[in-house]
Amino acid sequence: MRIKPLVPESLSPDLRFVHDEIASLVSGSQGQVKMLDGQGALLGPFAPMLHFPQFGVPALSFLRTLDIHATLSQTVREVAILTVGGLFGAKFQLYAHEIMAEAFGLAPDIVASLAAAGQPYGLTAQEAVAHNMANCLVKGRIVPESTYHHAVSLLGREGVAELYFLVGGYSLIAVILNGFDMPAPEKPV
């Protein structure tokens, strides 16, 4: 870990407000995931975002927009996020989204395969196309025409656009996590 989480009491009033808003949001939407340390400091990508708010706060706003305007199912979103996290090997992203994916109903073998950057069996058609497109994009490739048209037939044009922005947003998170070598808490067994 190249930077430490910031305890809330050390933050300026403006950043303390951002910290508290994030803490409130994640405790409601991702309550199963440990997002705070023993001193109440945010873990994972939130620590770098608070250390460098000129970049982190706009990134948080973008990610929040992805959640507010989400139309894709939670399992499709989690497949895409885990595909990104698995390909990047982003420890905290995998930790958090393995828990969330299982909470939304993805089978443990699918979650494990995605986390290992594999090709899971048993995905729905929408989940499979999300995995294939995320896999293609993270590897720096152009989505093939046939894949794009198949995705549009399953997700609609708006859904495909949402998927592209989701993959881009979580690629950003993975880069931040890996760049700052942010660890993941121990996952309960």
PDB file of C-alpha atoms in Angstrom:
ATOM      1  CA  MET A   1       0.000   0.000   0.000  1.00  0.00           C
ATOM      2  CA  ARG A   2       1.547   3.246  -1.137  1.00  0.00           C
ATOM      3  CA  ILE A   3      -0.801   5.573   0.732  1.00  0.00           C
ATOM      4  CA  LYS A   4      -2.754   5.173   3.942  1.00  0.00           C
ATOM      5  CA  PRO A   5      -6.496   5.610   4.378  1.00  0.00           C
ATOM      6  CA  LEU A   6      -7.358   9.025   5.804  1.00  0.00           C
ATOM      7  CA  VAL A   7      -9.087   9.093   9.160  1.00  0.00           C
ATOM      8  CA  PRO A   8     -12.201  11.272   8.950  1.00  0.00           C
ATOM      9  CA  GLU A   9     -11.017  13.670  11.672  1.00  0.00           C
ATOM     10  CA  SER A  10      -7.947  14.617   9.580  1.00  0.00           C
ATOM     11  CA  LEU A  11     -10.004  15.812   6.609  1.00  0.00           C
ATOM     12  CA  SER A  12     -10.986  19.366   5.713  1.00  0.00           C
ATOM     13  CA  PRO A  13     -14.717  20.085   6.147  1.00  0.00           C
ATOM     14  CA  ASP A  14     -15.316  19.732   2.393  1.00  0.00           C
ATOM     15  CA  LEU A  15     -13.493  16.406   2.180  1.00  0.00           C
ATOM     16  CA  ARG A  16     -15.124  15.201   5.394  1.00  0.00           C
ATOM     17  CA  PHE A  17     -18.488  15.798   3.732  1.00  0.00           C
ATOM     18  CA  VAL A  18     -17.368  13.728   0.694  1.00  0.00           C
ATOM     19  CA  HIS A  19     -16.039  10.993   3.016  1.00  0.00           C
ATOM     20  CA  ASP A  20     -19.280  10.847   4.973  1.00  0.00           C
ATOM     21  CA  GLU A  21     -21.411  10.775   1.807  1.00  0.00           C
ATOM     22  CA  ILE A  22     -19.349   7.872   0.406  1.00  0.00           C
ATOM     23  CA  ALA A  23     -19.479   6.013   3.710  1.00  0.00           C
ATOM     24  CA  SER A  24     -23.251   6.436   3.845  1.00  0.00           C
ATOM     25  CA  LEU A  25     -23.744   5.289   0.242  1.00  0.00           C
ATOM     26  CA  VAL A  26     -21.533   2.213   0.460  1.00  0.00           C
ATOM     27  CA  SER A  27     -22.891   1.120   3.826  1.00  0.00           C
ATOM     28  CA  GLY A  28     -26.366   1.104   2.283  1.00  0.00           C
ATOM     29  CA  SER A  29     -25.610  -0.376  -1.129  1.00  0.00           C
ATOM     30  CA  GLN A  30     -22.625  -2.582  -0.270  1.00  0.00           C
ATOM     31  CA  GLY A  31     -23.140  -3.309   3.411  1.00  0.00           C
ATOM     32  CA  GLN A  32     -21.664  -6.808   3.068  1.00  0.00           C
ATOM     33  CA  VAL A  33     -18.299  -5.352   2.016  1.00  0.00           C
ATOM     34  CA  LYS A  34     -15.830  -3.933   4.545  1.00  0.00           C
ATOM     35  CA  MET A  35     -15.294  -0.381   3.293  1.00  0.00           C
ATOM     36  CA  LEU A  36     -14.075   1.276   6.516  1.00  0.00           C
ATOM     37  CA  ASP A  37     -11.114   0.483   8.731  1.00  0.00           C
ATOM     38  CA  GLY A  38     -11.206   0.493  12.541  1.00  0.00           C
ATOM     39  CA  GLN A  39     -10.743   4.272  12.619  1.00  0.00           C
ATOM     40  CA  GLY A  40     -13.594   4.938  10.193  1.00  0.00           C
ATOM     41  CA  ALA A  41     -11.316   5.663   7.219  1.00  0.00           C
ATOM     42  CA  LEU A  42     -12.518   4.592   3.768  1.00  0.00           C
ATOM     43  CA  LEU A  43     -10.618   1.717   2.162  1.00  0.00           C
ATOM     44  CA  GLY A  44      -9.971   0.655  -1.419  1.00  0.00           C
ATOM     45  CA  PRO A  45     -10.119   3.284  -4.166  1.00  0.00           C
ATOM     46  CA  PHE A  46     -11.597   5.854  -1.813  1.00  0.00           C
ATOM     47  CA  ALA A  47      -8.310   6.489   0.016  1.00  0.00           C
ATOM     48  CA  PRO A  48      -6.474   7.679  -3.135  1.00  0.00           C
ATOM     49  CA  MET A  49      -9.547   9.618  -4.217  1.00  0.00           C
ATOM     50  CA  LEU A  50      -9.552  11.526  -0.936  1.00  0.00           C
ATOM     51  CA  HIS A  51      -5.766  12.027  -0.989  1.00  0.00           C
ATOM     52  CA  PHE A  52      -6.063  13.569  -4.469  1.00  0.00           C
ATOM     53  CA  PRO A  53      -9.557  15.097  -4.494  1.00  0.00           C
ATOM     54  CA  GLN A  54      -8.934  17.186  -7.611  1.00  0.00           C
ATOM     55  CA  PHE A  55      -8.997  13.873  -9.526  1.00  0.00           C
ATOM     56  CA  GLY A  56     -10.851  11.628  -7.110  1.00  0.00           C
ATOM     57  CA  VAL A  57     -14.019  13.662  -6.584  1.00  0.00           C
ATOM     58  CA  PRO A  58     -14.784  13.974 -10.334  1.00  0.00           C
ATOM     59  CA  ALA A  59     -14.080  10.236 -10.708  1.00  0.00           C
ATOM     60  CA  LEU A  60     -16.492   9.516  -7.865  1.00  0.00           C
ATOM     61  CA  SER A  61     -19.127  11.702  -9.513  1.00  0.00           C
ATOM     62  CA  PHE A  62     -18.762   9.751 -12.746  1.00  0.00           C
ATOM     63  CA  LEU A  63     -19.047   6.404 -10.949  1.00  0.00           C
ATOM     64  CA  ARG A  64     -22.078   7.614  -9.025  1.00  0.00           C
ATOM     65  CA  THR A  65     -23.682   8.651 -12.316  1.00  0.00           C
ATOM     66  CA  LEU A  66     -23.158   5.099 -13.601  1.00  0.00           C
ATOM     67  CA  ASP A  67     -25.117   3.805 -10.600  1.00  0.00           C
ATOM     68  CA  ILE A  68     -27.881   6.413 -10.712  1.00  0.00           C
ATOM     69  CA  HIS A  69     -28.629   5.806 -14.398  1.00  0.00           C
ATOM     70  CA  ALA A  70     -28.082   2.034 -14.403  1.00  0.00           C
ATOM     71  CA  THR A  71     -30.477   0.039 -16.555  1.00  0.00           C
ATOM     72  CA  LEU A  72     -28.487  -3.172 -16.893  1.00  0.00           C
ATOM     73  CA  SER A  73     -29.300  -5.922 -14.402  1.00  0.00           C
ATOM     74  CA  GLN A  74     -27.098  -6.210 -11.332  1.00  0.00           C
ATOM     75  CA  THR A  75     -25.718  -9.559 -12.510  1.00  0.00           C
ATOM     76  CA  VAL A  76     -24.765  -8.154 -15.930  1.00  0.00           C
ATOM     77  CA  ARG A  77     -23.052  -5.229 -14.220  1.00  0.00           C
ATOM     78  CA  GLU A  78     -21.206  -7.497 -11.786  1.00  0.00           C
ATOM     79  CA  VAL A  79     -20.055  -9.794 -14.601  1.00  0.00           C
ATOM     80  CA  ALA A  80     -18.574  -6.784 -16.391  1.00  0.00           C
ATOM     81  CA  ILE A  81     -16.969  -5.392 -13.223  1.00  0.00           C
ATOM     82  CA  LEU A  82     -15.473  -8.765 -12.253  1.00  0.00           C
ATOM     83  CA  THR A  83     -14.200  -9.277 -15.804  1.00  0.00           C
ATOM     84  CA  VAL A  84     -12.373  -5.944 -15.550  1.00  0.00           C
ATOM     85  CA  GLY A  85     -11.109  -6.664 -12.026  1.00  0.00           C
ATOM     86  CA  GLY A  86      -9.956 -10.158 -12.996  1.00  0.00           C
ATOM     87  CA  LEU A  87      -8.040  -8.974 -16.039  1.00  0.00           C
ATOM     88  CA  PHE A  88      -6.363  -6.186 -14.051  1.00  0.00           C
ATOM     89  CA  GLY A  89      -5.885  -8.323 -10.927  1.00  0.00           C
ATOM     90  CA  ALA A  90      -7.225  -5.427  -8.829  1.00  0.00           C
ATOM     91  CA  LYS A  91      -7.364  -6.937  -5.335  1.00  0.00           C
ATOM     92  CA  PHE A  92      -9.879  -4.627  -3.676  1.00  0.00           C
ATOM     93  CA  GLN A  93     -12.159  -4.546  -6.719  1.00  0.00           C
ATOM     94  CA  LEU A  94     -12.218  -8.335  -6.785  1.00  0.00           C
ATOM     95  CA  TYR A  95     -12.786  -8.535  -3.031  1.00  0.00           C
ATOM     96  CA  ALA A  96     -15.756  -6.158  -3.091  1.00  0.00           C
ATOM     97  CA  HIS A  97     -17.387  -7.397  -6.268  1.00  0.00           C
ATOM     98  CA  GLU A  98     -16.970 -11.106  -5.564  1.00  0.00           C
ATOM     99  CA  ILE A  99     -19.096 -10.482  -2.465  1.00  0.00           C
ATOM    100  CA  MET A 100     -21.613  -8.322  -4.330  1.00  0.00           C
ATOM    101  CA  ALA A 101     -21.881 -10.688  -7.308  1.00  0.00           C
ATOM    102  CA  GLU A 102     -22.754 -13.595  -5.028  1.00  0.00           C
ATOM    103  CA  ALA A 103     -25.224 -11.388  -3.133  1.00  0.00           C
ATOM    104  CA  PHE A 104     -26.949 -10.623  -6.466  1.00  0.00           C
ATOM    105  CA  GLY A 105     -27.174 -14.329  -7.278  1.00  0.00           C
ATOM    106  CA  LEU A 106     -24.164 -15.211  -9.422  1.00  0.00           C
ATOM    107  CA  ALA A 107     -22.966 -18.752  -8.682  1.00  0.00           C
ATOM    108  CA  PRO A 108     -19.652 -19.085  -6.794  1.00  0.00           C
ATOM    109  CA  ASP A 109     -18.039 -20.978  -9.703  1.00  0.00           C
ATOM    110  CA  ILE A 110     -18.918 -18.138 -12.098  1.00  0.00           C
ATOM    111  CA  VAL A 111     -17.561 -15.556  -9.655  1.00  0.00           C
ATOM    112  CA  ALA A 112     -14.341 -17.541  -9.188  1.00  0.00           C
ATOM    113  CA  SER A 113     -13.844 -17.922 -12.935  1.00  0.00           C
ATOM    114  CA  LEU A 114     -14.375 -14.203 -13.587  1.00  0.00           C
ATOM    115  CA  ALA A 115     -11.993 -13.259 -10.759  1.00  0.00           C
ATOM    116  CA  ALA A 116      -9.345 -15.505 -12.316  1.00  0.00           C
ATOM    117  CA  ALA A 117      -9.826 -13.789 -15.715  1.00  0.00           C
ATOM    118  CA  GLY A 118     -11.398 -16.980 -17.055  1.00  0.00           C
ATOM    119  CA  GLN A 119     -14.325 -17.830 -19.308  1.00  0.00           C
ATOM    120  CA  PRO A 120     -17.139 -18.956 -16.995  1.00  0.00           C
ATOM    121  CA  TYR A 121     -19.866 -21.417 -17.939  1.00  0.00           C
ATOM    122  CA  GLY A 122     -23.494 -20.909 -17.044  1.00  0.00           C
ATOM    123  CA  LEU A 123     -23.842 -17.199 -17.841  1.00  0.00           C
ATOM    124  CA  THR A 124     -27.089 -15.899 -19.321  1.00  0.00           C
ATOM    125  CA  ALA A 125     -26.881 -14.520 -22.859  1.00  0.00           C
ATOM    126  CA  GLN A 126     -26.769 -10.935 -21.536  1.00  0.00           C
ATOM    127  CA  GLU A 127     -24.082 -11.789 -18.955  1.00  0.00           C
ATOM    128  CA  ALA A 128     -22.021 -13.623 -21.586  1.00  0.00           C
ATOM    129  CA  VAL A 129     -22.056 -10.718 -24.030  1.00  0.00           C
ATOM    130  CA  ALA A 130     -21.136  -8.306 -21.207  1.00  0.00           C
ATOM    131  CA  HIS A 131     -18.198 -10.560 -20.303  1.00  0.00           C
ATOM    132  CA  ASN A 132     -17.057 -10.850 -23.915  1.00  0.00           C
ATOM    133  CA  MET A 133     -17.241  -7.112 -24.531  1.00  0.00           C
ATOM    134  CA  ALA A 134     -15.499  -6.198 -21.268  1.00  0.00           C
ATOM    135  CA  ASN A 135     -12.808  -8.789 -21.999  1.00  0.00           C
ATOM    136  CA  CYS A 136     -12.278  -7.360 -25.475  1.00  0.00           C
ATOM    137  CA  LEU A 137     -12.155  -3.727 -24.338  1.00  0.00           C
ATOM    138  CA  VAL A 138      -9.807  -4.266 -21.379  1.00  0.00           C
ATOM    139  CA  LYS A 139      -7.426  -6.092 -23.710  1.00  0.00           C
ATOM    140  CA  GLY A 140      -7.337  -2.924 -25.849  1.00  0.00           C
ATOM    141  CA  ARG A 141      -9.255  -4.335 -28.807  1.00  0.00           C
ATOM    142  CA  ILE A 142     -12.086  -2.928 -30.888  1.00  0.00           C
ATOM    143  CA  VAL A 143     -15.357  -4.757 -30.280  1.00  0.00           C
ATOM    144  CA  PRO A 144     -16.034  -6.858 -33.404  1.00  0.00           C
ATOM    145  CA  GLU A 145     -19.036  -5.855 -35.492  1.00  0.00           C
ATOM    146  CA  SER A 146     -20.796  -9.191 -34.891  1.00  0.00           C
ATOM    147  CA  THR A 147     -20.299  -8.879 -31.113  1.00  0.00           C
ATOM    148  CA  TYR A 148     -21.574  -5.316 -31.120  1.00  0.00           C
ATOM    149  CA  HIS A 149     -24.729  -6.222 -33.075  1.00  0.00           C
ATOM    150  CA  HIS A 150     -25.360  -9.233 -30.856  1.00  0.00           C
ATOM    151  CA  ALA A 151     -24.980  -7.034 -27.763  1.00  0.00           C
ATOM    152  CA  VAL A 152     -27.380  -4.439 -29.168  1.00  0.00           C
ATOM    153  CA  SER A 153     -29.938  -7.186 -29.835  1.00  0.00           C
ATOM    154  CA  LEU A 154     -29.652  -8.319 -26.192  1.00  0.00           C
ATOM    155  CA  LEU A 155     -29.038  -5.064 -24.296  1.00  0.00           C
ATOM    156  CA  GLY A 156     -30.216  -2.326 -26.648  1.00  0.00           C
ATOM    157  CA  ARG A 157     -28.053   0.584 -27.828  1.00  0.00           C
ATOM    158  CA  GLU A 158     -28.428   2.390 -24.482  1.00  0.00           C
ATOM    159  CA  GLY A 159     -27.455  -0.775 -22.610  1.00  0.00           C
ATOM    160  CA  VAL A 160     -24.342  -1.233 -24.751  1.00  0.00           C
ATOM    161  CA  ALA A 161     -23.367   2.395 -24.158  1.00  0.00           C
ATOM    162  CA  GLU A 162     -23.906   1.917 -20.422  1.00  0.00           C
ATOM    163  CA  LEU A 163     -21.725  -1.194 -20.541  1.00  0.00           C
ATOM    164  CA  TYR A 164     -18.909   0.694 -22.301  1.00  0.00           C
ATOM    165  CA  PHE A 165     -18.935   3.451 -19.689  1.00  0.00           C
ATOM    166  CA  LEU A 166     -19.134   0.868 -16.888  1.00  0.00           C
ATOM    167  CA  VAL A 167     -16.088  -0.985 -18.247  1.00  0.00           C
ATOM    168  CA  GLY A 168     -14.224   2.324 -18.607  1.00  0.00           C
ATOM    169  CA  GLY A 169     -15.155   3.441 -15.094  1.00  0.00           C
ATOM    170  CA  TYR A 170     -14.100   0.206 -13.460  1.00  0.00           C
ATOM    171  CA  SER A 171     -10.915   0.101 -15.537  1.00  0.00           C
ATOM    172  CA  LEU A 172     -10.133   3.493 -13.986  1.00  0.00           C
ATOM    173  CA  ILE A 173     -10.807   2.063 -10.513  1.00  0.00           C
ATOM    174  CA  ALA A 174      -8.582  -0.945 -11.232  1.00  0.00           C
ATOM    175  CA  VAL A 175      -5.732   1.306 -12.387  1.00  0.00           C
ATOM    176  CA  ILE A 176      -6.031   3.463  -9.261  1.00  0.00           C
ATOM    177  CA  LEU A 177      -6.102   0.387  -7.015  1.00  0.00           C
ATOM    178  CA  ASN A 178      -3.115  -1.190  -8.733  1.00  0.00           C
ATOM    179  CA  GLY A 179      -1.127   2.030  -9.028  1.00  0.00           C
ATOM    180  CA  PHE A 180      -1.420   2.681  -5.294  1.00  0.00           C
ATOM    181  CA  ASP A 181      -1.207  -1.065  -4.501  1.00  0.00           C
ATOM    182  CA  MET A 182      -4.363  -0.909  -2.387  1.00  0.00           C
ATOM    183  CA  PRO A 183      -4.955  -4.161  -0.493  1.00  0.00           C
ATOM    184  CA  ALA A 184      -8.189  -5.974   0.130  1.00  0.00           C
ATOM    185  CA  PRO A 185      -9.438  -6.841   3.613  1.00  0.00           C
ATOM    186  CA  GLU A 186      -9.589 -10.488   4.573  1.00  0.00           C
ATOM    187  CA  LYS A 187     -12.706 -11.992   3.045  1.00  0.00           C
ATOM    188  CA  PRO A 188     -14.854 -13.919   5.513  1.00  0.00           C
ATOM    189  CA  VAL A 189     -14.860 -17.629   4.800  1.00  0.00           C
TER     190      VAL A 189
END
